[in-house]
mmCIF file of C-alpha atoms and ligand atoms in Angstrom:
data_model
loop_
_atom_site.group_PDB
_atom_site.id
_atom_site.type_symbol
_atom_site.label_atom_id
_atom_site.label_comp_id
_atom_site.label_asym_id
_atom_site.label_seq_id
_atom_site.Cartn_x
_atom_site.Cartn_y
_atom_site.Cartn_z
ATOM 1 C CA UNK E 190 5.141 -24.218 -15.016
ATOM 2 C CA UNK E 191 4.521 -27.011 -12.317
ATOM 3 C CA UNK E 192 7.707 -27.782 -10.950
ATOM 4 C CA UNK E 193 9.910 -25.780 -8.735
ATOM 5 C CA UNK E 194 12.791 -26.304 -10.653
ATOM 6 C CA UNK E 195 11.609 -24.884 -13.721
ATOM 7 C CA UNK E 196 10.955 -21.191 -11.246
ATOM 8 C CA UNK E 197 14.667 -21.216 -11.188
ATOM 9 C CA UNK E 198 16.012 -21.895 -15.101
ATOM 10 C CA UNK E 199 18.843 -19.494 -15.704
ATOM 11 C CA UNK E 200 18.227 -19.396 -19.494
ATOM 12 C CA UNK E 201 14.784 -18.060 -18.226
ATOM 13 C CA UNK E 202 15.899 -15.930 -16.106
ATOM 14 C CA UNK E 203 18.344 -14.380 -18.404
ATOM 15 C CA UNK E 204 15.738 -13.466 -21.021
ATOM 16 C CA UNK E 205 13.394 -12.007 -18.818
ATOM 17 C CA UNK E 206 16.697 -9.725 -17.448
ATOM 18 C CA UNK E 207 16.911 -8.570 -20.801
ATOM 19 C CA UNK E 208 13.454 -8.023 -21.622
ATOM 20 C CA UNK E 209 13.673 -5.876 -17.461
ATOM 21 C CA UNK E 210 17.109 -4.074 -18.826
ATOM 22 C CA UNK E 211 15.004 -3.152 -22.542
ATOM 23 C CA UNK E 212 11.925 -1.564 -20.245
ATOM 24 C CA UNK E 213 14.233 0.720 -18.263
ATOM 25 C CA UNK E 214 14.270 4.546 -19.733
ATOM 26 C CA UNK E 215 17.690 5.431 -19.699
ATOM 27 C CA UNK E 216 18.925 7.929 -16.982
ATOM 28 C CA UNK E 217 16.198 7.106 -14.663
ATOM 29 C CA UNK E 218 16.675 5.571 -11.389
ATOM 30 C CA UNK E 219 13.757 2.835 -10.325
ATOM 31 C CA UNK E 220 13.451 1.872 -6.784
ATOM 32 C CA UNK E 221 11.043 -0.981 -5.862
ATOM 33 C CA UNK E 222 10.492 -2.658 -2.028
ATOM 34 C CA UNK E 223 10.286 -5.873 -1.585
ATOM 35 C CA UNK E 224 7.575 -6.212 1.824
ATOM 36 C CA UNK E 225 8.205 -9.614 2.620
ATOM 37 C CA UNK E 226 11.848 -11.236 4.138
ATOM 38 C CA UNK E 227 11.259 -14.545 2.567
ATOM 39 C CA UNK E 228 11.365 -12.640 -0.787
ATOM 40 C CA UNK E 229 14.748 -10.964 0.353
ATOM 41 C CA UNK E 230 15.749 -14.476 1.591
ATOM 42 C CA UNK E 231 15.288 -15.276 -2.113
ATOM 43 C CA UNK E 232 17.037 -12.453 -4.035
ATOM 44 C CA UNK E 233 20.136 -13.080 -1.856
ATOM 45 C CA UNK E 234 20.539 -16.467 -1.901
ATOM 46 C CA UNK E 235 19.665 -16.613 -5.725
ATOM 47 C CA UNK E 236 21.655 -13.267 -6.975
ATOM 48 C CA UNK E 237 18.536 -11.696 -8.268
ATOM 49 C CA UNK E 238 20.252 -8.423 -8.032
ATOM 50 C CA UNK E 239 22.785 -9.184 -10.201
ATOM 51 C CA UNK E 240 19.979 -10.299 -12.999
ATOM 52 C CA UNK E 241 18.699 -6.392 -12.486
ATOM 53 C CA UNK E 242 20.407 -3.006 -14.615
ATOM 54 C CA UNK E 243 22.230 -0.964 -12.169
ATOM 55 C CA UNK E 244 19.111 1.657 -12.392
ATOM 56 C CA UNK E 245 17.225 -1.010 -10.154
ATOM 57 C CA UNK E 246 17.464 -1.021 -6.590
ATOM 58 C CA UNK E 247 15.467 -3.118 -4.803
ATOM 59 C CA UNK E 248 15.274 -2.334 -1.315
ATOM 60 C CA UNK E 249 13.951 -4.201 1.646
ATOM 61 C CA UNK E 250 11.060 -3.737 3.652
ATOM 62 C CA UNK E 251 8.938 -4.935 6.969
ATOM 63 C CA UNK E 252 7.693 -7.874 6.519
ATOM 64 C CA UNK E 253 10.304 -10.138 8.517
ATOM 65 C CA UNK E 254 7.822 -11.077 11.073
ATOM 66 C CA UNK E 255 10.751 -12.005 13.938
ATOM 67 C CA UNK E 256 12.566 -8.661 13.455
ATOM 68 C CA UNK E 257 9.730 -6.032 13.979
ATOM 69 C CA UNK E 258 9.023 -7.304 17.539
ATOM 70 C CA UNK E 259 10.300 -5.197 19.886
ATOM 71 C CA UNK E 260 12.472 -5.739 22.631
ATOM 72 C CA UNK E 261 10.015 -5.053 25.435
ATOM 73 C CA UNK E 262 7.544 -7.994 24.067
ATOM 74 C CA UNK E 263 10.607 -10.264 24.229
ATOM 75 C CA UNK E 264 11.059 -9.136 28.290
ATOM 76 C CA UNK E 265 7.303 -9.400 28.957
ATOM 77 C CA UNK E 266 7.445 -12.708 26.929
ATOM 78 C CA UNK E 267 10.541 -14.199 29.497
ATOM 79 C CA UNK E 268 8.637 -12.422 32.772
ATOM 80 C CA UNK E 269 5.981 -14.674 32.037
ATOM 81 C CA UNK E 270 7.908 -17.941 31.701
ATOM 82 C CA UNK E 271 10.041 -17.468 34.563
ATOM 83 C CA UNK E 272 6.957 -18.673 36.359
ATOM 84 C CA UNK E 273 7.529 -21.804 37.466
ATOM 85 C CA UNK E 274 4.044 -22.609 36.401
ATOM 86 C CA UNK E 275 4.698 -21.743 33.347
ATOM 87 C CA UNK E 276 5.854 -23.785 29.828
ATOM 88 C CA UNK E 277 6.585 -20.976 27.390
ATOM 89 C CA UNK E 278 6.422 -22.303 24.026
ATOM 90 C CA UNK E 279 7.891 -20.579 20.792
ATOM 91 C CA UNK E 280 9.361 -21.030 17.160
ATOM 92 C CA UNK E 281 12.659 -21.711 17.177
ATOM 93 C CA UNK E 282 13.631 -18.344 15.329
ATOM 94 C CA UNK E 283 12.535 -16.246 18.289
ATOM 95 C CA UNK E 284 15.084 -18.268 20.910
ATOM 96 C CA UNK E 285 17.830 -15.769 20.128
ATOM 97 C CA UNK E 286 16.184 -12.833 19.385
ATOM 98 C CA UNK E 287 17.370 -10.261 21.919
ATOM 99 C CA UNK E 288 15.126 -8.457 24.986
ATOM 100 C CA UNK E 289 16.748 -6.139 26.878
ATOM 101 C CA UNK E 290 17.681 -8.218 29.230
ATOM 102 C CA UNK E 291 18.686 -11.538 27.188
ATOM 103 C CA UNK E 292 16.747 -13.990 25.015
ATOM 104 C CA UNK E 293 14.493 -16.982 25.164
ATOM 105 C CA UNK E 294 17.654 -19.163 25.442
ATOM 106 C CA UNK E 295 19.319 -17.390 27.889
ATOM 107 C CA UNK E 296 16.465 -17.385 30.082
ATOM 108 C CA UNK E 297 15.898 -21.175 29.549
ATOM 109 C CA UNK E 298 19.731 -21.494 30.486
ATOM 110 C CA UNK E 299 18.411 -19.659 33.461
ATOM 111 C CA UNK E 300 15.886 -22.319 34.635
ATOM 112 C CA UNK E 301 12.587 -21.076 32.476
ATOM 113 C CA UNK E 302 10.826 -23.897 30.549
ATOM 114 C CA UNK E 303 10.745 -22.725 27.307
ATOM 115 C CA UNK E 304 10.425 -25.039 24.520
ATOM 116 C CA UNK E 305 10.743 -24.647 20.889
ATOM 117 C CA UNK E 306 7.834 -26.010 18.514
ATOM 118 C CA UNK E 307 7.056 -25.681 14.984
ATOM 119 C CA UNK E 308 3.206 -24.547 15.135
ATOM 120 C CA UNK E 309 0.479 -23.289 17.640
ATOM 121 C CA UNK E 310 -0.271 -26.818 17.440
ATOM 122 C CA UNK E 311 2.633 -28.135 19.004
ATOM 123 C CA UNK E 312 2.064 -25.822 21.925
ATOM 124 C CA UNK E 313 -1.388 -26.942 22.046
ATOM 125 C CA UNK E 314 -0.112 -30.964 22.397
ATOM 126 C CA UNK E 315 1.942 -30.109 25.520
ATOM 127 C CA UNK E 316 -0.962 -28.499 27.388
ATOM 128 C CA UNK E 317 -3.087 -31.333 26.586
ATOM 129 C CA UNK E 318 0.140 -33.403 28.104
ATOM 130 C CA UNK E 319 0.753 -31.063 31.345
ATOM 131 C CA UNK E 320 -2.867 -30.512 32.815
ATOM 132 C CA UNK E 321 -1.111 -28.821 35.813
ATOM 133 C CA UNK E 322 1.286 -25.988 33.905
ATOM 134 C CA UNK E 323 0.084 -23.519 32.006
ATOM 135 C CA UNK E 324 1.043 -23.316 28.369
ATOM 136 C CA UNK E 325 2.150 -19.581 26.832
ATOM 137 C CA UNK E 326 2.109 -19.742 23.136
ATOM 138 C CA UNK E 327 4.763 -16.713 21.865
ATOM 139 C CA UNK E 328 2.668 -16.177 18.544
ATOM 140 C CA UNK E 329 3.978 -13.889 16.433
ATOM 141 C CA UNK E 330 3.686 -13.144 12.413
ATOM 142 C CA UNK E 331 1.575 -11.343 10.049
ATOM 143 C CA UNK E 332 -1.990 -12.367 8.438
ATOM 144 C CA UNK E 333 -0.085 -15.581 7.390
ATOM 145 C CA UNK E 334 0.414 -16.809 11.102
ATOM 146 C CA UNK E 335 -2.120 -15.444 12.353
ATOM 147 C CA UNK E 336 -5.145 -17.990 11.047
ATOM 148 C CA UNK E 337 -3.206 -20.796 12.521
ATOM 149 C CA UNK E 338 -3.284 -19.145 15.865
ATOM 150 C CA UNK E 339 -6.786 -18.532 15.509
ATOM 151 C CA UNK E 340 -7.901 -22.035 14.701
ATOM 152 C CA UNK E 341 -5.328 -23.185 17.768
ATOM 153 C CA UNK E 342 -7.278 -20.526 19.747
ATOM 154 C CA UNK E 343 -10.702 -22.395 18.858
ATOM 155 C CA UNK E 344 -9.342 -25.743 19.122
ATOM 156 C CA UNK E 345 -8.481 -24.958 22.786
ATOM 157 C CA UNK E 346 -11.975 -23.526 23.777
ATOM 158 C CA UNK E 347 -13.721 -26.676 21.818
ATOM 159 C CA UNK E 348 -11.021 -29.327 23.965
ATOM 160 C CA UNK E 349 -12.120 -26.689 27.016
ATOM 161 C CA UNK E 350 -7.891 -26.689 27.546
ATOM 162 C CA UNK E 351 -8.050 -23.261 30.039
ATOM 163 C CA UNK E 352 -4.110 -24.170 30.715
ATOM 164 C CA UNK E 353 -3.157 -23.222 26.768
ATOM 165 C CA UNK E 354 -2.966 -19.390 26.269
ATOM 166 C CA UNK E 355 -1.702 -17.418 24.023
ATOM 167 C CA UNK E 356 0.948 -13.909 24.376
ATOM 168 C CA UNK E 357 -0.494 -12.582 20.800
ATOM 169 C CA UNK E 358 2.350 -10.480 19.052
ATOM 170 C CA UNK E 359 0.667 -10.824 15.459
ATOM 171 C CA UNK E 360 1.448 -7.707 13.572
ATOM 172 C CA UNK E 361 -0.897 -6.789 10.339
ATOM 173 C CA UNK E 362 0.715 -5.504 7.056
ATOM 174 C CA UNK E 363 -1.380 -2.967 5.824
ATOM 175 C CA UNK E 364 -0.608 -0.298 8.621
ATOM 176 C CA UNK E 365 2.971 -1.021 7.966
ATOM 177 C CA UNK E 366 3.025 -0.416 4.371
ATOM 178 C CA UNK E 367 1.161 2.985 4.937
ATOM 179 C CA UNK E 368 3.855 4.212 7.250
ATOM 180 C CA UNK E 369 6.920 3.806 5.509
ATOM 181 C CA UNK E 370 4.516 5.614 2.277
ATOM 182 C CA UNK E 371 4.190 8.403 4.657
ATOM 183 C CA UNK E 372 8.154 8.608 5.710
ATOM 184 C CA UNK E 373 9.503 11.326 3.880
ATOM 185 C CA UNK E 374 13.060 9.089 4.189
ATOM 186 C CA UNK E 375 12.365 6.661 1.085
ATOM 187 C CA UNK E 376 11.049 7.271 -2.139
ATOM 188 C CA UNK E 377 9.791 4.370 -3.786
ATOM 189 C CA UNK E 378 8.578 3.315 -7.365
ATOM 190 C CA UNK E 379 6.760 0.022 -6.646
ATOM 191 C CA UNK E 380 6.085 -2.482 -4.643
ATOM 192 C CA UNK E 381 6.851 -6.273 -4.607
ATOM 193 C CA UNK E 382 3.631 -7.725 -2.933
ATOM 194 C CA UNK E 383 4.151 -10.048 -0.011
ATOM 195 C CA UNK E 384 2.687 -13.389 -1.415
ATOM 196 C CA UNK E 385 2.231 -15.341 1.652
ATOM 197 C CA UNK E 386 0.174 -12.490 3.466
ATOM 198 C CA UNK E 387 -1.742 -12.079 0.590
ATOM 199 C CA UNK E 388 -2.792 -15.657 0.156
ATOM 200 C CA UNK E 389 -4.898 -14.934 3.127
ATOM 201 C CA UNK E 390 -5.556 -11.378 2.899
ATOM 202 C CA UNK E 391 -6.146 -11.723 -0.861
ATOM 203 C CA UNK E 392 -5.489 -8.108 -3.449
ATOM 204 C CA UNK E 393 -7.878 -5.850 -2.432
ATOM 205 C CA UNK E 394 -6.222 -3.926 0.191
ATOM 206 C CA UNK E 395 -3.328 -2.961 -1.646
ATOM 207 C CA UNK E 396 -5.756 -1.087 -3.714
ATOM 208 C CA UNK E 397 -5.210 2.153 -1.754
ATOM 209 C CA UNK E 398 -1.733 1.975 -2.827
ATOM 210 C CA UNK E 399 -2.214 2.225 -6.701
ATOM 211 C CA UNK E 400 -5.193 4.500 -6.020
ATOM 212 C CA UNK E 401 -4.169 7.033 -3.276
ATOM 213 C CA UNK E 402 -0.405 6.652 -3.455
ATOM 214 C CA UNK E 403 -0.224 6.252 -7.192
ATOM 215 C CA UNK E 404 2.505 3.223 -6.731
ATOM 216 C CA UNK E 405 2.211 -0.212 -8.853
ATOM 217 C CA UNK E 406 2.058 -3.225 -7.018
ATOM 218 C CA UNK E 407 2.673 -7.055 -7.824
ATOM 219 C CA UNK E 408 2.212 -9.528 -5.585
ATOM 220 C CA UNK E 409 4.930 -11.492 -5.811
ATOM 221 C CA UNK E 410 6.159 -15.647 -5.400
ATOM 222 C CA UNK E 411 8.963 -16.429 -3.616
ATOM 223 C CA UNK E 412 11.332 -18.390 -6.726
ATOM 224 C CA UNK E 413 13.672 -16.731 -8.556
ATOM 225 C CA UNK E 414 11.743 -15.828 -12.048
ATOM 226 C CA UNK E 415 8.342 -14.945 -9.764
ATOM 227 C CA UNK E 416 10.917 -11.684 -8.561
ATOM 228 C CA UNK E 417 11.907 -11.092 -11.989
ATOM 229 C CA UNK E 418 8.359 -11.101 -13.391
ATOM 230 C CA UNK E 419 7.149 -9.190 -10.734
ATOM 231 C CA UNK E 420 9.794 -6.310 -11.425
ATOM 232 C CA UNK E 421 9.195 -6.636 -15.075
ATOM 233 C CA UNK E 422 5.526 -6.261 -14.377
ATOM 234 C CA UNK E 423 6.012 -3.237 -12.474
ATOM 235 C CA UNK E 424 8.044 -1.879 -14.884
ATOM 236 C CA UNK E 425 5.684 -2.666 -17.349
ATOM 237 C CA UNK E 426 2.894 -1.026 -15.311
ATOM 238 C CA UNK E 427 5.344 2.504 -15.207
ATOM 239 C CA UNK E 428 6.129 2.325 -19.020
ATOM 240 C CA UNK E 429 2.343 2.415 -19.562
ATOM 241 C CA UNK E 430 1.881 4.793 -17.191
ATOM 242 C CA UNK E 431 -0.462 2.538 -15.106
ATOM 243 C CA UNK E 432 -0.340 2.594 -11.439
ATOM 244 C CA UNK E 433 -2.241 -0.743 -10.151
ATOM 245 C CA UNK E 434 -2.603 -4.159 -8.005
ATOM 246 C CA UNK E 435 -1.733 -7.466 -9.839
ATOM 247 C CA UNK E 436 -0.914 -10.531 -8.987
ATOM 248 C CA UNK E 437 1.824 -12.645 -10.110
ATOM 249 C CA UNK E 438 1.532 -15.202 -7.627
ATOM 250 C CA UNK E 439 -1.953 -16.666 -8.942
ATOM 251 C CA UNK E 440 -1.046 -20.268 -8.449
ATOM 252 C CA UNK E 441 -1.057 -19.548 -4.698
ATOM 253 C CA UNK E 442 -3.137 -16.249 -3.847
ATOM 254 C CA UNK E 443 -6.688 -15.629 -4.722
ATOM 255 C CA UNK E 444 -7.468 -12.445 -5.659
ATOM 256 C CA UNK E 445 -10.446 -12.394 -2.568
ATOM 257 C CA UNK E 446 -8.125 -14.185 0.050
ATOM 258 C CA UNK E 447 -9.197 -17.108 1.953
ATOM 259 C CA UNK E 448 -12.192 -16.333 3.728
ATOM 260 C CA UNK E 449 -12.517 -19.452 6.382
ATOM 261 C CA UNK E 450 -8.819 -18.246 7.306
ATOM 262 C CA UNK E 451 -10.319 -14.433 7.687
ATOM 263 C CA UNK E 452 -12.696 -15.909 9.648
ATOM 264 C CA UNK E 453 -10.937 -17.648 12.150
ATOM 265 C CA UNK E 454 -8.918 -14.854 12.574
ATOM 266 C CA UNK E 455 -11.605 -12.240 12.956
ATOM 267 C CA UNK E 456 -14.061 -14.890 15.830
ATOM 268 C CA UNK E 457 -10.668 -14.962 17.919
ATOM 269 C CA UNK E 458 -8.714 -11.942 17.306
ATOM 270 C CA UNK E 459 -9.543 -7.852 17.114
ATOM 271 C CA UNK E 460 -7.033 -5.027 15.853
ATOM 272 C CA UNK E 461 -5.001 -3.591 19.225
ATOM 273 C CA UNK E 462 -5.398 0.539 19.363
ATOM 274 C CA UNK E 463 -1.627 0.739 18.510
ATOM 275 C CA UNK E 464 1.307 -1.790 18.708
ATOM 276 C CA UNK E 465 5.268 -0.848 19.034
ATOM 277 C CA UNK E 466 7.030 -2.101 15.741
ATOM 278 C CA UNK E 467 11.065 -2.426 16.429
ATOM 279 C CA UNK E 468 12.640 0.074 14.325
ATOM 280 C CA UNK E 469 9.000 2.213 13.105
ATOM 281 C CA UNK E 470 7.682 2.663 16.570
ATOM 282 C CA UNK E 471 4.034 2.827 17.660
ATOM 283 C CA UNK E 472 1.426 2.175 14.760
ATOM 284 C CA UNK E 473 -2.140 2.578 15.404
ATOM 285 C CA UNK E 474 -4.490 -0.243 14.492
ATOM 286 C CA UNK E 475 -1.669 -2.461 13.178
ATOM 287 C CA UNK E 476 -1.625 -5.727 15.360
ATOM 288 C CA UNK E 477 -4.248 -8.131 16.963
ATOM 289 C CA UNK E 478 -5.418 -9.095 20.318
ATOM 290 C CA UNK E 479 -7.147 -12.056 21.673
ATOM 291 C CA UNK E 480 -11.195 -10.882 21.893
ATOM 292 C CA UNK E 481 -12.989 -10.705 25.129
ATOM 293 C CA UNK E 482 -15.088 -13.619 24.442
ATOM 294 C CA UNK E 483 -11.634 -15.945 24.502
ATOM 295 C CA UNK E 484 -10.036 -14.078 27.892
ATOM 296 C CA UNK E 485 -9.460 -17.218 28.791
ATOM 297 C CA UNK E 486 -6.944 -18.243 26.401
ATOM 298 C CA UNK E 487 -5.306 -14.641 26.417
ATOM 299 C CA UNK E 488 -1.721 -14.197 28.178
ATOM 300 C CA UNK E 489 -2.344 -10.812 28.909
ATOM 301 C CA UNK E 490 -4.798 -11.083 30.929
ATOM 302 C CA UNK E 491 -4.550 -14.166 32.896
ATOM 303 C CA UNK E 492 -0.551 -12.952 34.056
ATOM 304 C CA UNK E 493 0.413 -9.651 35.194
ATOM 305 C CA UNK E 494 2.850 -8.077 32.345
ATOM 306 C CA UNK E 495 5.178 -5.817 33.268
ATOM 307 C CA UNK E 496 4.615 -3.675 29.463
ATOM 308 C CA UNK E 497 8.441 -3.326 29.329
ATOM 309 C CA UNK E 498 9.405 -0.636 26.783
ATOM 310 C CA UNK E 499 13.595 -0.702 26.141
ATOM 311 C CA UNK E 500 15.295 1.723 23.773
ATOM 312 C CA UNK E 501 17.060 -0.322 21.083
ATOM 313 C CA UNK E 502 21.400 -0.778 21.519
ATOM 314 C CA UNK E 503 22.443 2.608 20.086
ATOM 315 C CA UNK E 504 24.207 0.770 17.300
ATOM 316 C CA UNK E 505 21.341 -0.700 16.364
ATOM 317 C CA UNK E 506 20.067 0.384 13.018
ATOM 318 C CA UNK E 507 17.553 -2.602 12.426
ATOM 319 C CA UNK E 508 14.590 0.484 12.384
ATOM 320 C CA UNK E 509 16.939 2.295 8.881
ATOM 321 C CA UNK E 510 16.950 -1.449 7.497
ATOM 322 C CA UNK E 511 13.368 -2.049 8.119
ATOM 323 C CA UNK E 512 12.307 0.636 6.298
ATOM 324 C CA UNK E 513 14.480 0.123 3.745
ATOM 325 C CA UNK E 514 16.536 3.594 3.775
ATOM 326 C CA UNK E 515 19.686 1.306 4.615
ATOM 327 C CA UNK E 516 21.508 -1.929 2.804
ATOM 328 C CA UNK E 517 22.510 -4.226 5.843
ATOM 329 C CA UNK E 518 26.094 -3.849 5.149
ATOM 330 C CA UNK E 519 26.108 -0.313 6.077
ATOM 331 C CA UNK E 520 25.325 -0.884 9.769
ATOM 332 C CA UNK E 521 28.262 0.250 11.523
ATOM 333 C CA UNK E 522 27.905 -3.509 13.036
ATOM 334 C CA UNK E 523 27.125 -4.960 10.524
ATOM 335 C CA UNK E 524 29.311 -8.615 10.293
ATOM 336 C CA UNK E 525 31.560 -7.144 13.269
ATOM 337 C CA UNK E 526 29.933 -7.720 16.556
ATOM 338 C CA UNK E 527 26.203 -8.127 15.157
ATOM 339 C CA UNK E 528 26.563 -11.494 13.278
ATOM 340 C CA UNK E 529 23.891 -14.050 13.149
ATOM 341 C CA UNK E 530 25.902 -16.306 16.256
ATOM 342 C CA UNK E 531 25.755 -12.900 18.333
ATOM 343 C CA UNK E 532 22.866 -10.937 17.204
ATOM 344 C CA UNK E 533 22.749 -7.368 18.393
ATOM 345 C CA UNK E 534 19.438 -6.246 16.207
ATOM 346 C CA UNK E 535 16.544 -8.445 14.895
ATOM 347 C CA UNK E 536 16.944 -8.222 10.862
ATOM 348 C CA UNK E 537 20.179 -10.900 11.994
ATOM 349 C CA UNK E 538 18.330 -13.506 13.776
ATOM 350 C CA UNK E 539 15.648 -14.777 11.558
ATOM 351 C CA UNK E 540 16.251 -16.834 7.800
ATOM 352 C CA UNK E 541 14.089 -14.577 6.699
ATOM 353 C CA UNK E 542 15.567 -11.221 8.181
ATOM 354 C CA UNK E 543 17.717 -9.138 5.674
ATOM 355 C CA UNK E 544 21.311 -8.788 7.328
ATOM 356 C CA UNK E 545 21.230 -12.834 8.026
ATOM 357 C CA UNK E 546 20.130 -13.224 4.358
ATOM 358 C CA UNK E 547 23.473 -10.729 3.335
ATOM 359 C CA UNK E 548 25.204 -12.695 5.775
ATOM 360 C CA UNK E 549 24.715 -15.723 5.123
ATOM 361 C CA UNK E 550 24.771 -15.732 1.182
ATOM 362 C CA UNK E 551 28.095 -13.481 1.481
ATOM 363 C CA UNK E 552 26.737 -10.823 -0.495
ATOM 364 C CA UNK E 553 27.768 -7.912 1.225
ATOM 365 C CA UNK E 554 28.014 -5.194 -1.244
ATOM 366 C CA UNK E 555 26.402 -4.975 -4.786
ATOM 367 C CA UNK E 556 29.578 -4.052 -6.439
ATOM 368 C CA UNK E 557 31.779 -6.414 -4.806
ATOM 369 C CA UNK E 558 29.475 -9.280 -5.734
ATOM 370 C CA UNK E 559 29.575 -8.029 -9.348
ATOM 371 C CA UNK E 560 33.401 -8.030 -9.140
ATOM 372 C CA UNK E 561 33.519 -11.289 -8.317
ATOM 373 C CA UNK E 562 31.169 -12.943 -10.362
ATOM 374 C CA UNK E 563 32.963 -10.877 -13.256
HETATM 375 S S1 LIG Z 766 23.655 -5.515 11.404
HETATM 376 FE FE1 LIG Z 766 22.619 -6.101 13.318
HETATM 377 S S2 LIG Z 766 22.248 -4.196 14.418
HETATM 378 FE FE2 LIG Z 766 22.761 -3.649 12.292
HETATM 379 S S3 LIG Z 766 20.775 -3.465 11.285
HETATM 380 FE FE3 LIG Z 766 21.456 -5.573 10.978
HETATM 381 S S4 LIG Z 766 20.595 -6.748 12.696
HETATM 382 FE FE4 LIG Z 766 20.391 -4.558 13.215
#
């Protein structure tokens, strides 16, 4: 297949759902997470649930980069640009996302600059353009973000721009993955590979998941018959009783990564001790930092951060939803006073977060769905 269109033919999609229902041993329940939010982005806007038996439950995971940040990075974000030195500069997704004490929009309402762009890049362009401010880029993101910041990082040492820094909030996947396999909350059959990370991270570290964990995994595309695939590889994998890494998303990830993105990445950027994940708390090893050698283009060091830590709102349960152990629509606020205009918890601000993807694709129970597409 070349063309997007043909990732999304229902005849398609209804003969792999019966060749999915046909794999399925009757009476048993299969559970698989899906890692990344653009892949729950596309199950909910496409209906892939209702393509799946009822004994498959797919159940989100962590990989919405914009709702694992903690509140506290959002405050030390806004203490920075309330400097009137300052131009913060962010993606547009992070404007509302909550801090304890307001967002990037209220504190631009409040006199900060902060200005939205759509890559490190951008960010990089206005420091060239204001030699006398000094330019925060809010990076945040897994492995696939973080090679762009890197290169951004280099491009500002090689254009010797000292005024461009950057308040590094990259998160890495593989420390995430290993913590919800250690929560005794969720058992899980399989999971659905995030494709984008993996394009630059490649296969190979999933491997501990097949081998240590004894879990399938298929990295997965992002159209509607990659998800079905992938599930009917996994099941596949379980009727054969095999438990290993594949990849369904060839077309796009190699199986060794990209190693000039790797590379960029590992020149600018080293693995923090631990890092504060909204909702799964403090995971060692599981985020990046700028490296000595590029101080000068690190946030961190060149302002004084407060290191605000903030309890999430009590009726927050963005931490159950990240680890999959809740459906969106059974957050107490869920669609009441947490909607995606007044955002109480992460998982509601970002496209690719799962209650804005139940939101905004109305699909707010499995059942009722089914009942109305009866
Ligand atoms: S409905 Fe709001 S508060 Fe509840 S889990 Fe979702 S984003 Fe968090």
């Amino acid at each position: 297949m070349r063309h997007v269109d043909e990732y999304r033919d229902a005849g398609k999609a209804r003969a792999l759902a019966a060749s999915i229902a046909s794999l399925c041993e009757p009476g048993r329940e299969y559970t698989f997470m899906e890692v990344c939010g653009g892949h729950t982005h596309t199950i909910y806007k496409h209906g892939i649930e209702d393509y799946l038996p009822d004994n498959v439950t797919l159940v989100h995971g962590p990989g919405c980069p914009v709702c694992v940040i903690p509140m506290g990075r959002v405050d030390d974000a806004i203490h920075i640009a309330r400097r009137p030195d300052v131009i913060l500069a962010t993606f547009g997704d992070m404007m509302r996302v909550p801090g304890g004490h307001g967002s990037f929009f209220d504190a631009k309402a409040a006199g900060a600059d902060v200005r939205m762009v759509y890559s490190p890049l951008d960010a990089l362009r206005i420091a060239e353009r204001n030699p006398g401010r000094r330019v925060v880029f809010m990076a945040i993101g897994f492995e696939t973000t973080a090679p762009s910041t890197a290169m951004t990082v280099l491009r500002a040492r090689a254009a010797g721009l000292d005024n461009f820094s950057v308040f590094a909030n990259h998160v890495t996947i593989i420390p995430a993955i290993k913590a919800i396999l250690d929560s005794p909350d969720l058992r899980l059959d399989g999971f659905l590979g995030p494709g984008h990370v993996s394009a630059v991270i490649g296969c190979r570290p999933y491997e501990f998941i097949a081998r240590d964990h004894r879990k399938p995994i298929v990295v997965a595309g992002f159209e509607p018959l990659d998800i079905l695939r992938s599930v009917h590889m996994l099941l596949v994998q379980l009727r054969e009783g095999r438990c290993e890494v594949e990849n369904q998303y060839g077309r796009v990830v190699p199986w060794d990564g990209n190693a000039k993105a790797l590379q960029a990445i590992n020149e600018t950027m080293e693995l923090r001790p631990y890092f504060e994940w909204r909702g799964l708390g403090f995971i060692s090893h599981s985020a990046l930092r700028v490296r000595d050698g590029y101080a000068a283009h690190d946030a961190e060091r060149i302002f004084d951060v407060p290191g605000v830590r903030v309890a999430d709102p009590k009726a927050c349960q963005c931490g159950e939803v990240l680890k999959g152990v809740l459906k969106p629509w059974e957050c107490k606020v869920f669609g009441t006073a947490c909607t995606p205009e007044t955002p109480i918890g992460t998982c509601m601000v970002s496209s690719e977060g799962a209650c804005a993807a139940y939101y905004n694709f109305g699909r707010f129970t499995r059942d009722r769905v089914r009942e109305a597409t009866r």
